[in-house]
Amino acid sequence: MNKHLIMAALCCYSSFSFAGFDVITLGAKGGIQDGNLTAFMLKSNTDNNYITLDAGSIVNGLIAATNKDAFSDMVAPISSPYTQEGYILTQKIQGYFISHAHLDHIAGLIIASPDDSKKPIYALPSVHQTISQDYFNWKAWPNFTSQGEGFKLGKYELAPLTINQWLPVANTELKVKAFPLSHSGAESTAFLFKNAANEVVIYLGDTGPDAVEKSTALDTIWQQIAPYIQQKKLKGIFIETSFSNSTPDKLLFGHLTPKWLLAELDSLAGYVGGEQPLKDLNVIITHIKHSLKKGTNPQTVIEQELNADNKLGVNFIFTEQGDRTLL
Ligand SMILES: [Zn+2]
Ligand SMILES: [Zn+2]
């Protein structure tokens, strides 16, 4: 093989094997700040189209991201009738993944729906049922879906996910596998995404710790993703830390604190095994609640509590609305 071919092979090998993922934070909070509620855009770095992970805030997040130049390599063409945020929403977001139907995870989608483009809403059947019965029912909001109450405007196909089964994500290179989560009596969802280079990221919707929820949902997920960590294919875990350690277990209502997240990461580390099994693993902290009380910012407290006891050496990442993060 001549020198140029070797170079080309190396180049293609590396770009294919280390594609990574591109994340834009549309909403960073787990309540109560309307306009900044849980939603992220995700795509493989080798792809041109995004999906969203939850949809608490959409248009407000797109405006914030545009103002932070997050779309500098995805600028709306001059011929487009759309603003930059309109172009991304209608042309580049190819589907929504909704972990559960609580308003802080879907309000942005509902409010933007009149001017949105046709695309699927992916979720577990129980989540679709709530979306269909309680929101798109001509009482709370017109029925923009293709099922349920009254005349169906047909903009959103409710595309059901099957637990523990890989499914292709239309118009992207991604595949997705769903896992159920326990969220204080409600079914929430974790989505594992795989790109063309067989790298994965996992996004967990709201969840309590297994011990408090009396569940094995997180334990099952840790067993499933441990092999990807061993193969260095897991690029990041999105997981919530809603409250600081001062919140007693009986007031968690299906959420995590730093103490509980670290305990769950210890369980994951046990399945990965070896020395420093989670060292430098990207863990993106989501769903920190905005506080109306004077005093220390909850994010500052949660950040301190996580880093103070970070014996595993994971890389905790805190993002703000409009940030672009490469994993
Ligand atoms: Zn929530
Ligand atoms: Zn919730």
mmCIF file of C-alpha atoms and ligand atoms in Angstrom:
data_model
loop_
_atom_site.group_PDB
_atom_site.id
_atom_site.type_symbol
_atom_site.label_atom_id
_atom_site.label_comp_id
_atom_site.label_asym_id
_atom_site.label_seq_id
_atom_site.Cartn_x
_atom_site.Cartn_y
_atom_site.Cartn_z
ATOM 1 C CA MET A 1 0.000 0.000 0.000
ATOM 2 C CA ASN A 2 1.474 3.389 -0.897
ATOM 3 C CA LYS A 3 1.768 6.266 1.549
ATOM 4 C CA HIS A 4 -1.300 8.160 0.305
ATOM 5 C CA LEU A 5 -3.557 5.159 0.586
ATOM 6 C CA ILE A 6 -2.376 4.522 4.135
ATOM 7 C CA MET A 7 -3.075 8.162 5.001
ATOM 8 C CA ALA A 8 -6.538 7.946 3.445
ATOM 9 C CA ALA A 9 -7.288 4.714 5.257
ATOM 10 C CA LEU A 10 -6.179 6.215 8.561
ATOM 11 C CA CYS A 11 -8.204 9.348 7.909
ATOM 12 C CA CYS A 12 -11.367 7.464 7.043
ATOM 13 C CA TYR A 13 -10.872 4.988 9.848
ATOM 14 C CA SER A 14 -10.553 7.740 12.405
ATOM 15 C CA SER A 15 -13.445 9.852 11.165
ATOM 16 C CA PHE A 16 -15.660 6.787 10.989
ATOM 17 C CA SER A 17 -14.616 5.271 14.301
ATOM 18 C CA PHE A 18 -14.640 8.437 16.379
ATOM 19 C CA ALA A 19 -17.664 10.264 15.018
ATOM 20 C CA GLY A 20 -19.086 11.325 18.356
ATOM 21 C CA PHE A 21 -22.302 13.205 19.017
ATOM 22 C CA ASP A 22 -23.420 16.814 18.790
ATOM 23 C CA VAL A 23 -25.727 18.130 21.525
ATOM 24 C CA ILE A 24 -27.542 21.455 21.821
ATOM 25 C CA THR A 25 -29.270 22.328 25.088
ATOM 26 C CA LEU A 26 -32.694 23.824 24.316
ATOM 27 C CA GLY A 27 -33.861 23.743 27.928
ATOM 28 C CA ALA A 28 -31.711 23.021 30.969
ATOM 29 C CA LYS A 29 -34.056 23.103 33.951
ATOM 30 C CA GLY A 30 -36.407 20.556 35.522
ATOM 31 C CA GLY A 31 -38.920 23.281 36.396
ATOM 32 C CA ILE A 32 -40.189 25.815 37.225
ATOM 33 C CA GLN A 33 -38.802 28.315 34.713
ATOM 34 C CA ASP A 34 -41.081 28.332 31.661
ATOM 35 C CA GLY A 35 -39.041 28.818 28.501
ATOM 36 C CA ASN A 36 -36.062 26.814 29.849
ATOM 37 C CA LEU A 37 -37.463 23.321 30.468
ATOM 38 C CA THR A 38 -35.829 19.981 29.709
ATOM 39 C CA ALA A 39 -34.980 19.521 26.010
ATOM 40 C CA PHE A 40 -31.805 18.692 24.072
ATOM 41 C CA MET A 41 -31.052 18.336 20.376
ATOM 42 C CA LEU A 42 -28.904 15.324 19.451
ATOM 43 C CA LYS A 43 -27.255 14.146 16.251
ATOM 44 C CA SER A 44 -24.299 12.046 15.270
ATOM 45 C CA ASN A 45 -21.390 14.270 14.204
ATOM 46 C CA THR A 46 -21.463 12.555 10.794
ATOM 47 C CA ASP A 47 -25.171 13.323 10.304
ATOM 48 C CA ASN A 48 -27.039 16.431 9.124
ATOM 49 C CA ASN A 49 -30.282 15.979 11.039
ATOM 50 C CA TYR A 50 -31.184 16.214 14.702
ATOM 51 C CA ILE A 51 -33.780 14.662 16.968
ATOM 52 C CA THR A 52 -34.764 16.062 20.356
ATOM 53 C CA LEU A 53 -34.501 14.411 23.759
ATOM 54 C CA ASP A 54 -37.691 15.598 25.428
ATOM 55 C CA ALA A 55 -39.288 18.880 24.364
ATOM 56 C CA GLY A 56 -39.987 21.038 27.425
ATOM 57 C CA SER A 57 -38.764 24.167 25.612
ATOM 58 C CA ILE A 58 -38.275 24.279 21.850
ATOM 59 C CA VAL A 59 -38.534 27.698 20.141
ATOM 60 C CA ASN A 60 -37.115 29.617 23.104
ATOM 61 C CA GLY A 61 -34.174 27.181 23.176
ATOM 62 C CA LEU A 62 -33.632 27.516 19.404
ATOM 63 C CA ILE A 63 -33.520 31.322 19.727
ATOM 64 C CA ALA A 64 -31.004 31.046 22.612
ATOM 65 C CA ALA A 65 -28.875 28.596 20.591
ATOM 66 C CA THR A 66 -28.993 30.842 17.502
ATOM 67 C CA ASN A 67 -27.837 33.789 19.648
ATOM 68 C CA LYS A 68 -24.936 31.644 20.924
ATOM 69 C CA ASP A 69 -23.922 30.720 17.314
ATOM 70 C CA ALA A 70 -24.687 27.038 17.896
ATOM 71 C CA PHE A 71 -25.855 26.736 14.259
ATOM 72 C CA SER A 72 -22.858 28.400 12.598
ATOM 73 C CA ASP A 73 -22.412 25.331 10.337
ATOM 74 C CA MET A 74 -26.162 24.927 9.717
ATOM 75 C CA VAL A 75 -27.145 28.416 8.577
ATOM 76 C CA ALA A 76 -30.570 28.834 6.936
ATOM 77 C CA PRO A 77 -30.088 29.279 3.156
ATOM 78 C CA ILE A 78 -30.859 32.768 1.825
ATOM 79 C CA SER A 79 -33.651 31.213 -0.264
ATOM 80 C CA SER A 80 -35.341 29.816 2.877
ATOM 81 C CA PRO A 81 -38.518 31.627 3.975
ATOM 82 C CA TYR A 82 -37.644 30.780 7.573
ATOM 83 C CA THR A 83 -35.706 32.526 10.331
ATOM 84 C CA GLN A 84 -32.720 30.560 11.624
ATOM 85 C CA GLU A 85 -34.753 29.000 14.454
ATOM 86 C CA GLY A 86 -37.625 28.296 12.054
ATOM 87 C CA TYR A 87 -35.248 26.591 9.611
ATOM 88 C CA ILE A 88 -33.799 24.330 12.329
ATOM 89 C CA LEU A 89 -37.237 23.464 13.736
ATOM 90 C CA THR A 90 -38.935 22.698 10.441
ATOM 91 C CA GLN A 91 -36.050 21.299 8.354
ATOM 92 C CA LYS A 92 -33.438 19.883 10.729
ATOM 93 C CA ILE A 93 -35.333 18.404 13.688
ATOM 94 C CA GLN A 94 -36.587 15.076 12.378
ATOM 95 C CA GLY A 95 -38.407 13.741 15.424
ATOM 96 C CA TYR A 96 -39.073 14.086 19.133
ATOM 97 C CA PHE A 97 -38.241 11.483 21.798
ATOM 98 C CA ILE A 98 -40.475 12.039 24.815
ATOM 99 C CA SER A 99 -39.455 10.270 28.040
ATOM 100 C CA HIS A 100 -42.801 10.897 29.748
ATOM 101 C CA ALA A 101 -45.741 13.245 29.349
ATOM 102 C CA HIS A 102 -45.120 15.656 32.258
ATOM 103 C CA LEU A 103 -45.468 19.221 30.983
ATOM 104 C CA ASP A 104 -41.848 20.167 31.698
ATOM 105 C CA HIS A 105 -40.902 17.574 29.019
ATOM 106 C CA ILE A 106 -43.423 18.373 26.290
ATOM 107 C CA ALA A 107 -44.767 21.944 26.664
ATOM 108 C CA GLY A 108 -42.410 23.370 23.998
ATOM 109 C CA LEU A 109 -43.554 20.829 21.402
ATOM 110 C CA ILE A 110 -47.243 21.534 22.075
ATOM 111 C CA ILE A 111 -46.845 25.313 21.904
ATOM 112 C CA ALA A 112 -44.758 25.191 18.689
ATOM 113 C CA SER A 113 -47.028 22.635 16.998
ATOM 114 C CA PRO A 114 -49.127 25.039 14.826
ATOM 115 C CA ASP A 115 -45.995 26.166 12.904
ATOM 116 C CA ASP A 116 -43.985 22.937 13.133
ATOM 117 C CA SER A 117 -43.325 20.547 10.232
ATOM 118 C CA LYS A 118 -44.501 16.943 9.944
ATOM 119 C CA LYS A 119 -42.424 14.548 12.065
ATOM 120 C CA PRO A 120 -42.799 11.574 14.389
ATOM 121 C CA ILE A 121 -43.154 11.697 18.180
ATOM 122 C CA TYR A 122 -41.336 8.607 19.457
ATOM 123 C CA ALA A 123 -42.316 7.255 22.874
ATOM 124 C CA LEU A 124 -43.481 4.180 24.767
ATOM 125 C CA PRO A 125 -47.205 3.366 24.320
ATOM 126 C CA SER A 126 -48.122 4.564 27.858
ATOM 127 C CA VAL A 127 -46.583 7.985 27.127
ATOM 128 C CA HIS A 128 -48.372 8.247 23.758
ATOM 129 C CA GLN A 129 -51.636 7.441 25.494
ATOM 130 C CA THR A 130 -51.299 10.431 27.837
ATOM 131 C CA ILE A 131 -50.146 12.750 25.025
ATOM 132 C CA SER A 132 -53.130 11.699 22.933
ATOM 133 C CA GLN A 133 -55.808 11.673 25.652
ATOM 134 C CA ASP A 134 -54.758 14.704 27.694
ATOM 135 C CA TYR A 135 -53.138 17.166 25.242
ATOM 136 C CA PHE A 136 -53.967 16.623 21.558
ATOM 137 C CA ASN A 137 -57.677 16.101 22.190
ATOM 138 C CA TRP A 138 -59.316 19.359 20.869
ATOM 139 C CA LYS A 139 -59.965 20.402 24.490
ATOM 140 C CA ALA A 140 -56.463 21.154 25.794
ATOM 141 C CA TRP A 141 -55.143 21.687 22.214
ATOM 142 C CA PRO A 142 -56.054 20.829 18.586
ATOM 143 C CA ASN A 143 -55.284 17.239 17.646
ATOM 144 C CA PHE A 144 -52.127 17.585 15.535
ATOM 145 C CA THR A 145 -51.507 13.830 15.702
ATOM 146 C CA SER A 146 -52.785 11.058 13.468
ATOM 147 C CA GLN A 147 -54.794 9.271 16.167
ATOM 148 C CA GLY A 148 -57.139 9.948 19.089
ATOM 149 C CA GLU A 149 -60.016 12.416 19.544
ATOM 150 C CA GLY A 150 -61.908 14.160 16.734
ATOM 151 C CA PHE A 151 -60.454 15.362 13.422
ATOM 152 C CA LYS A 152 -56.814 14.326 13.070
ATOM 153 C CA LEU A 153 -54.587 17.037 11.606
ATOM 154 C CA GLY A 154 -51.943 14.357 11.004
ATOM 155 C CA LYS A 155 -48.765 16.409 11.559
ATOM 156 C CA TYR A 156 -47.345 14.114 14.213
ATOM 157 C CA GLU A 157 -47.255 10.361 13.824
ATOM 158 C CA LEU A 158 -47.112 8.762 17.293
ATOM 159 C CA ALA A 159 -44.356 6.230 16.561
ATOM 160 C CA PRO A 160 -44.277 3.584 19.310
ATOM 161 C CA LEU A 161 -41.021 2.243 20.710
ATOM 162 C CA THR A 162 -40.620 -1.337 21.892
ATOM 163 C CA ILE A 163 -38.672 -1.941 25.087
ATOM 164 C CA ASN A 164 -35.196 -3.399 24.561
ATOM 165 C CA GLN A 165 -35.405 -3.489 20.757
ATOM 166 C CA TRP A 166 -33.263 -1.492 18.274
ATOM 167 C CA LEU A 167 -35.313 0.596 15.859
ATOM 168 C CA PRO A 168 -34.110 2.946 13.093
ATOM 169 C CA VAL A 169 -34.765 6.694 13.543
ATOM 170 C CA ALA A 170 -36.210 8.029 10.252
ATOM 171 C CA ASN A 171 -34.076 10.544 8.277
ATOM 172 C CA THR A 172 -31.061 10.125 10.593
ATOM 173 C CA GLU A 173 -28.253 7.592 10.900
ATOM 174 C CA LEU A 174 -29.332 6.809 14.456
ATOM 175 C CA LYS A 175 -30.822 3.658 15.897
ATOM 176 C CA VAL A 176 -32.639 3.739 19.243
ATOM 177 C CA LYS A 177 -33.439 1.278 22.009
ATOM 178 C CA ALA A 178 -35.865 2.197 24.828
ATOM 179 C CA PHE A 179 -35.851 1.143 28.492
ATOM 180 C CA PRO A 180 -38.553 1.889 31.072
ATOM 181 C CA LEU A 181 -37.761 4.013 34.146
ATOM 182 C CA SER A 182 -39.611 4.326 37.421
ATOM 183 C CA HIS A 183 -40.700 7.917 38.178
ATOM 184 C CA SER A 184 -42.848 7.859 41.317
ATOM 185 C CA GLY A 185 -45.618 5.743 39.844
ATOM 186 C CA ALA A 186 -45.354 7.123 36.298
ATOM 187 C CA GLU A 187 -43.532 5.260 33.522
ATOM 188 C CA SER A 188 -40.604 7.307 32.252
ATOM 189 C CA THR A 189 -38.112 6.253 29.572
ATOM 190 C CA ALA A 190 -34.398 5.993 28.832
ATOM 191 C CA PHE A 191 -33.287 6.156 25.193
ATOM 192 C CA LEU A 192 -30.052 4.521 24.051
ATOM 193 C CA PHE A 193 -28.886 5.903 20.670
ATOM 194 C CA LYS A 194 -26.307 4.306 18.392
ATOM 195 C CA ASN A 195 -24.624 6.060 15.443
ATOM 196 C CA ALA A 196 -23.097 4.630 12.261
ATOM 197 C CA ALA A 197 -19.742 4.202 14.045
ATOM 198 C CA ASN A 198 -21.457 2.031 16.694
ATOM 199 C CA GLU A 199 -20.918 4.677 19.361
ATOM 200 C CA VAL A 200 -23.729 5.232 21.830
ATOM 201 C CA VAL A 201 -25.181 7.855 24.161
ATOM 202 C CA ILE A 202 -27.954 7.265 26.663
ATOM 203 C CA TYR A 203 -30.543 9.807 27.760
ATOM 204 C CA LEU A 204 -32.548 9.051 30.900
ATOM 205 C CA GLY A 205 -35.802 10.894 31.528
ATOM 206 C CA ASP A 206 -36.927 11.647 35.076
ATOM 207 C CA THR A 207 -36.137 8.773 37.406
ATOM 208 C CA GLY A 208 -35.872 7.976 41.086
ATOM 209 C CA PRO A 209 -33.166 5.698 42.526
ATOM 210 C CA ASP A 210 -33.983 1.969 42.435
ATOM 211 C CA ALA A 211 -33.838 1.715 46.252
ATOM 212 C CA VAL A 212 -36.438 4.454 46.772
ATOM 213 C CA GLU A 213 -38.627 3.447 43.809
ATOM 214 C CA LYS A 214 -38.432 -0.245 44.792
ATOM 215 C CA SER A 215 -37.501 -0.909 41.173
ATOM 216 C CA THR A 216 -34.754 -2.623 39.174
ATOM 217 C CA ALA A 217 -35.106 -0.299 36.157
ATOM 218 C CA LEU A 218 -31.768 1.475 36.596
ATOM 219 C CA ASP A 219 -29.983 -1.759 37.482
ATOM 220 C CA THR A 220 -31.178 -3.275 34.188
ATOM 221 C CA ILE A 221 -29.917 -0.265 32.249
ATOM 222 C CA TRP A 222 -26.493 -0.346 33.955
ATOM 223 C CA GLN A 223 -26.094 -3.998 32.965
ATOM 224 C CA GLN A 224 -27.073 -3.170 29.378
ATOM 225 C CA ILE A 225 -24.660 -0.268 28.910
ATOM 226 C CA ALA A 226 -21.654 -1.681 30.816
ATOM 227 C CA PRO A 227 -20.270 -3.473 27.705
ATOM 228 C CA TYR A 228 -20.263 -0.179 25.750
ATOM 229 C CA ILE A 229 -18.156 1.400 28.507
ATOM 230 C CA GLN A 230 -15.752 -1.548 28.446
ATOM 231 C CA GLN A 231 -15.424 -1.064 24.645
ATOM 232 C CA LYS A 232 -15.057 2.735 25.085
ATOM 233 C CA LYS A 233 -18.133 3.279 22.876
ATOM 234 C CA LEU A 234 -20.301 5.160 25.380
ATOM 235 C CA LYS A 235 -19.892 8.889 24.699
ATOM 236 C CA GLY A 236 -22.136 10.168 27.463
ATOM 237 C CA ILE A 237 -24.948 9.620 29.931
ATOM 238 C CA PHE A 238 -27.670 12.268 30.298
ATOM 239 C CA ILE A 239 -29.199 11.875 33.739
ATOM 240 C CA GLU A 240 -31.113 14.054 36.132
ATOM 241 C CA THR A 241 -30.154 15.476 39.509
ATOM 242 C CA SER A 242 -33.259 17.458 40.426
ATOM 243 C CA PHE A 243 -32.523 18.238 44.062
ATOM 244 C CA SER A 244 -29.580 18.705 46.426
ATOM 245 C CA ASN A 245 -28.681 16.206 49.171
ATOM 246 C CA SER A 246 -30.732 18.157 51.717
ATOM 247 C CA THR A 247 -33.935 16.732 50.171
ATOM 248 C CA PRO A 248 -35.213 13.721 52.158
ATOM 249 C CA ASP A 249 -36.081 10.532 50.254
ATOM 250 C CA LYS A 250 -39.795 10.893 50.972
ATOM 251 C CA LEU A 251 -39.809 14.250 49.145
ATOM 252 C CA LEU A 252 -37.934 13.064 46.019
ATOM 253 C CA PHE A 253 -41.142 12.196 44.065
ATOM 254 C CA GLY A 254 -39.236 10.071 41.566
ATOM 255 C CA HIS A 255 -36.073 12.149 41.251
ATOM 256 C CA LEU A 256 -32.352 11.892 42.072
ATOM 257 C CA THR A 257 -29.997 13.826 44.349
ATOM 258 C CA PRO A 258 -26.163 13.910 44.056
ATOM 259 C CA LYS A 259 -25.903 11.200 46.741
ATOM 260 C CA TRP A 260 -28.297 8.914 44.869
ATOM 261 C CA LEU A 261 -26.742 9.556 41.464
ATOM 262 C CA LEU A 262 -23.290 8.698 42.835
ATOM 263 C CA ALA A 263 -24.716 5.505 44.392
ATOM 264 C CA GLU A 264 -26.273 4.525 41.052
ATOM 265 C CA LEU A 265 -22.991 5.254 39.223
ATOM 266 C CA ASP A 266 -21.269 2.964 41.754
ATOM 267 C CA SER A 267 -23.641 0.178 40.694
ATOM 268 C CA LEU A 268 -22.800 0.857 37.050
ATOM 269 C CA ALA A 269 -19.070 0.806 37.861
ATOM 270 C CA GLY A 270 -19.540 -2.625 39.474
ATOM 271 C CA TYR A 271 -20.864 -4.037 36.178
ATOM 272 C CA VAL A 272 -18.051 -2.461 34.146
ATOM 273 C CA GLY A 273 -15.330 -3.763 36.497
ATOM 274 C CA GLY A 274 -11.576 -3.216 36.367
ATOM 275 C CA GLU A 275 -9.605 -0.279 37.720
ATOM 276 C CA GLN A 276 -11.254 3.167 37.494
ATOM 277 C CA PRO A 277 -14.125 1.821 35.362
ATOM 278 C CA LEU A 278 -15.902 5.166 34.855
ATOM 279 C CA LYS A 279 -12.883 7.490 34.805
ATOM 280 C CA ASP A 280 -13.559 10.509 32.531
ATOM 281 C CA LEU A 281 -16.994 9.218 31.467
ATOM 282 C CA ASN A 282 -19.169 12.165 30.358
ATOM 283 C CA VAL A 283 -22.217 12.511 32.629
ATOM 284 C CA ILE A 284 -24.461 15.392 31.571
ATOM 285 C CA ILE A 285 -26.534 16.590 34.523
ATOM 286 C CA THR A 286 -30.102 17.505 33.568
ATOM 287 C CA HIS A 287 -33.290 18.699 35.242
ATOM 288 C CA ILE A 288 -31.914 20.849 38.094
ATOM 289 C CA LYS A 289 -34.902 22.741 39.483
ATOM 290 C CA HIS A 290 -34.900 26.511 39.357
ATOM 291 C CA SER A 291 -35.315 28.002 42.853
ATOM 292 C CA LEU A 292 -37.459 31.000 43.810
ATOM 293 C CA LYS A 293 -35.737 31.266 47.176
ATOM 294 C CA LYS A 294 -32.926 33.682 48.014
ATOM 295 C CA GLY A 295 -29.531 32.185 48.760
ATOM 296 C CA THR A 296 -27.289 29.737 46.980
ATOM 297 C CA ASN A 297 -28.117 28.699 43.443
ATOM 298 C CA PRO A 298 -29.240 24.998 43.461
ATOM 299 C CA GLN A 299 -26.888 24.252 40.557
ATOM 300 C CA THR A 300 -23.888 25.482 42.572
ATOM 301 C CA VAL A 301 -24.855 23.227 45.501
ATOM 302 C CA ILE A 302 -25.492 20.183 43.275
ATOM 303 C CA GLU A 303 -22.209 20.739 41.410
ATOM 304 C CA GLN A 304 -20.295 20.936 44.717
ATOM 305 C CA GLU A 305 -22.005 17.854 46.139
ATOM 306 C CA LEU A 306 -21.325 15.778 43.031
ATOM 307 C CA ASN A 307 -17.696 16.822 42.667
ATOM 308 C CA ALA A 308 -16.920 16.550 46.414
ATOM 309 C CA ASP A 309 -17.680 12.827 46.383
ATOM 310 C CA ASN A 310 -16.611 11.989 42.823
ATOM 311 C CA LYS A 311 -14.407 9.008 43.717
ATOM 312 C CA LEU A 312 -15.121 7.433 40.317
ATOM 313 C CA GLY A 313 -13.544 10.387 38.490
ATOM 314 C CA VAL A 314 -16.449 10.868 36.063
ATOM 315 C CA ASN A 315 -16.643 14.073 34.057
ATOM 316 C CA PHE A 316 -19.792 15.876 35.226
ATOM 317 C CA ILE A 317 -21.042 18.326 32.588
ATOM 318 C CA PHE A 318 -23.481 21.161 33.331
ATOM 319 C CA THR A 319 -24.934 22.908 30.294
ATOM 320 C CA GLU A 320 -26.940 26.115 29.907
ATOM 321 C CA GLN A 321 -29.713 26.866 27.444
ATOM 322 C CA GLY A 322 -28.295 27.431 23.949
ATOM 323 C CA ASP A 323 -24.974 25.654 24.600
ATOM 324 C CA ARG A 324 -23.522 23.317 21.986
ATOM 325 C CA THR A 325 -21.584 20.352 23.414
ATOM 326 C CA LEU A 326 -19.568 17.794 21.451
ATOM 327 C CA LEU A 327 -19.376 14.320 22.989
HETATM 328 ZN ZN ZN B 1 -39.474 16.608 34.782
HETATM 329 ZN ZN ZN B 2 -41.548 14.072 35.501
#
